[in-house]
Amino acid sequence: MFVSVIVGALLFGGASAQEVRVDGSSTVYPISLALAEEFQILNPRARITVAFSGTGAGFEKFCRGETDVSGASRPIKQGEIELCAANGIEFVELPVAADGLSVVVNPRNDWATCLTLEELHQIWRPDSTVETWQDVRPEWPDREIILYGAGTDSGTFDYFTEAVNGDSGAIRTDFFPSEDDNVLVQGVAGDAGAMGFFGYAYYAENQDRLKVLGIDSGEGCVEPSPETIASNTYSPLSRPLFLYFNAERLANDETLRDFALFSVSPDAQPLIADTGYLAYPEEIYGAAEQRIRNGVTGSAFLEFEPGDSVLEAVRSNGG
């Protein structure tokens, strides 16, 4: 899927537009699109194209120099940093929103309201023998669980498997994967025995078609919500979402620099909230702005784990 937001050429009689190319995470896509639309209203000569191909595929394009901005639903990996370095590409890393990976079922599921983290692991682990809901709890019906989840190029896939199974990429293979979260929504909405996972925004905009489960990681059952995601009580499935900017182009392209600054400005926060994700406190965006203005490159989130402080990370290394 590809969506472009092009305003400048129409308003300026075909004048040459300054193009910014954005790709990457389908989870971050609604944020990137909302920011692009508003930025172009404020800056009509700018031209921004926004697409999604998954976090991993997006980084491949970004590290080849094919895009200016890469949306990511997980931090960049060491191998991706090395790929960028091999092509002479440095980046500025910006956390732009908080998300809570949401585990959802069909609304006709009237038995499950909460899963322990261990039950979630038993369902999704690579050697899982769980085939029915009764395999999870004896009192639940002997109905097949049909599983839907993020595709392997997705940062959501990486984060979920690490948080639930303890190893990024570790998962059973008999599930329906997709890089397009709307496909996952349709799958779960169409089968009473289904379960899936994806970013909170896609649940929030489809609450009439889905039922979200609470997760008990040892301190009681907690459902994802703006409040529980913000407080990190929805753990370990709360996570930061990122935009990565090509550092050289950021330093030399006024449009790209203005777009980066806009993405962490107070004007961007209501746009992020409207997508269903959670805007960070202003101190985090202020620290991110300093990374842009100081030209701080590299990742501050390589060692980041669920529960760690986003503010401390973004302030590190000169931020």
Coordinates of N, CA, C and O in Angstrom, one line a residue, residues 31 35 40 44 47 69 76 105 109 118 124 134 149 151 170-171 176 188 191 213 239 265 282 287 292 295 308 318-319:
I31 N 0.7 7.8 12.2 CA 1.4 9.0 12.7 C 2.1 9.7 11.6 O 1.9 10.9 11.5
L35 N 1.2 13.5 10.4 CA 2.2 14.6 10.4 C 2.4 15.2 9.1 O 2.6 16.4 8.9
Q40 N 2.2 19.7 5.4 CA 2.1 20.3 4.1 C 1.0 21.4 4.0 O 1.1 22.3 3.2
P44 N 3.0 24.6 2.1 CA 2.4 24.1 0.9 C 3.4 23.7 -0.2 O 3.1 22.9 -1.1
R47 N 6.6 18.5 -0.4 CA 6.0 17.3 -0.9 C 6.5 16.1 -0.1 O 7.7 15.9 -0.1
V69 N 13.2 9.2 5.7 CA 12.6 8.9 7.1 C 12.1 7.5 7.1 O 11.5 7.0 6.2
I76 N 16.2 0.4 16.2 CA 17.0 -0.1 15.1 C 17.9 -1.2 15.7 O 18.4 -1.1 16.8
V105 N -9.4 -10.4 20.6 CA -10.2 -11.5 20.1 C -11.5 -11.0 19.5 O -11.8 -9.8 19.5
N109 N -16.3 -13.9 21.4 CA -15.6 -14.6 22.5 C -16.1 -14.1 23.8 O -15.7 -13.0 24.3
E118 N 2.3 -15.8 31.1 CA 2.7 -17.2 30.9 C 1.7 -17.9 29.9 O 2.1 -18.7 29.0
W124 N 1.9 -18.8 22.1 CA 2.6 -18.2 21.0 C 4.1 -18.8 20.9 O 4.8 -18.5 19.9
Q134 N -9.6 -24.5 25.1 CA -9.6 -25.4 26.3 C -8.2 -25.8 26.7 O -7.9 -26.1 27.8
G149 N -1.1 -12.5 13.4 CA -0.1 -11.6 14.0 C 0.7 -10.9 12.9 O 0.6 -11.1 11.7
G151 N 3.6 -9.6 10.5 CA 4.6 -10.3 9.6 C 6.0 -10.1 10.2 O 6.3 -9.2 11.0
A170 N 11.2 -15.5 17.9 CA 10.8 -16.8 18.4 C 9.2 -16.9 18.4 O 8.6 -16.2 19.3
I171 N 8.7 -17.8 17.6 CA 7.2 -17.8 17.6 C 6.8 -19.1 16.8 O 7.5 -19.7 16.0
F176 N -1.4 -16.7 10.9 CA -1.6 -15.9 9.7 C -0.9 -14.6 9.9 O -1.3 -13.7 10.7
V188 N -9.4 -11.3 12.6 CA -9.9 -11.5 14.0 C -11.4 -11.2 14.0 O -12.2 -11.9 14.7
D191 N -13.8 -14.2 12.8 CA -13.7 -15.6 13.3 C -13.9 -15.6 14.8 O -13.1 -15.0 15.5
L213 N -8.0 -8.0 25.3 CA -7.8 -8.8 26.5 C -6.9 -8.0 27.4 O -5.9 -7.3 27.0
R239 N 5.5 0.2 24.6 CA 6.7 0.4 23.8 C 6.8 1.8 23.2 O 5.7 2.4 22.9
S265 N 7.2 18.7 17.9 CA 6.7 20.0 18.4 C 5.3 19.9 19.1 O 4.6 18.9 19.0
E282 N 6.1 16.6 27.3 CA 6.8 17.6 26.6 C 8.3 17.5 26.8 O 9.2 17.8 26.0
A287 N 13.8 16.9 24.7 CA 15.1 16.2 24.5 C 15.3 15.7 23.1 O 16.4 15.7 22.6
I292 N 17.9 16.8 17.4 CA 17.9 17.3 16.0 C 18.8 18.5 16.0 O 19.7 18.6 15.1
G295 N 22.5 17.6 16.2 CA 22.9 16.7 15.2 C 23.4 15.4 15.9 O 24.4 14.8 15.4
D308 N 12.1 0.3 30.8 CA 13.1 1.3 30.8 C 12.6 2.7 30.6 O 11.5 2.9 30.0
G318 N 24.3 13.0 24.4 CA 24.2 14.4 23.9 C 22.8 14.9 23.6 O 22.7 16.0 23.1
G319 N 21.8 14.1 23.9 CA 20.4 14.6 23.6 C 19.9 15.6 24.6 O 20.5 15.7 25.6

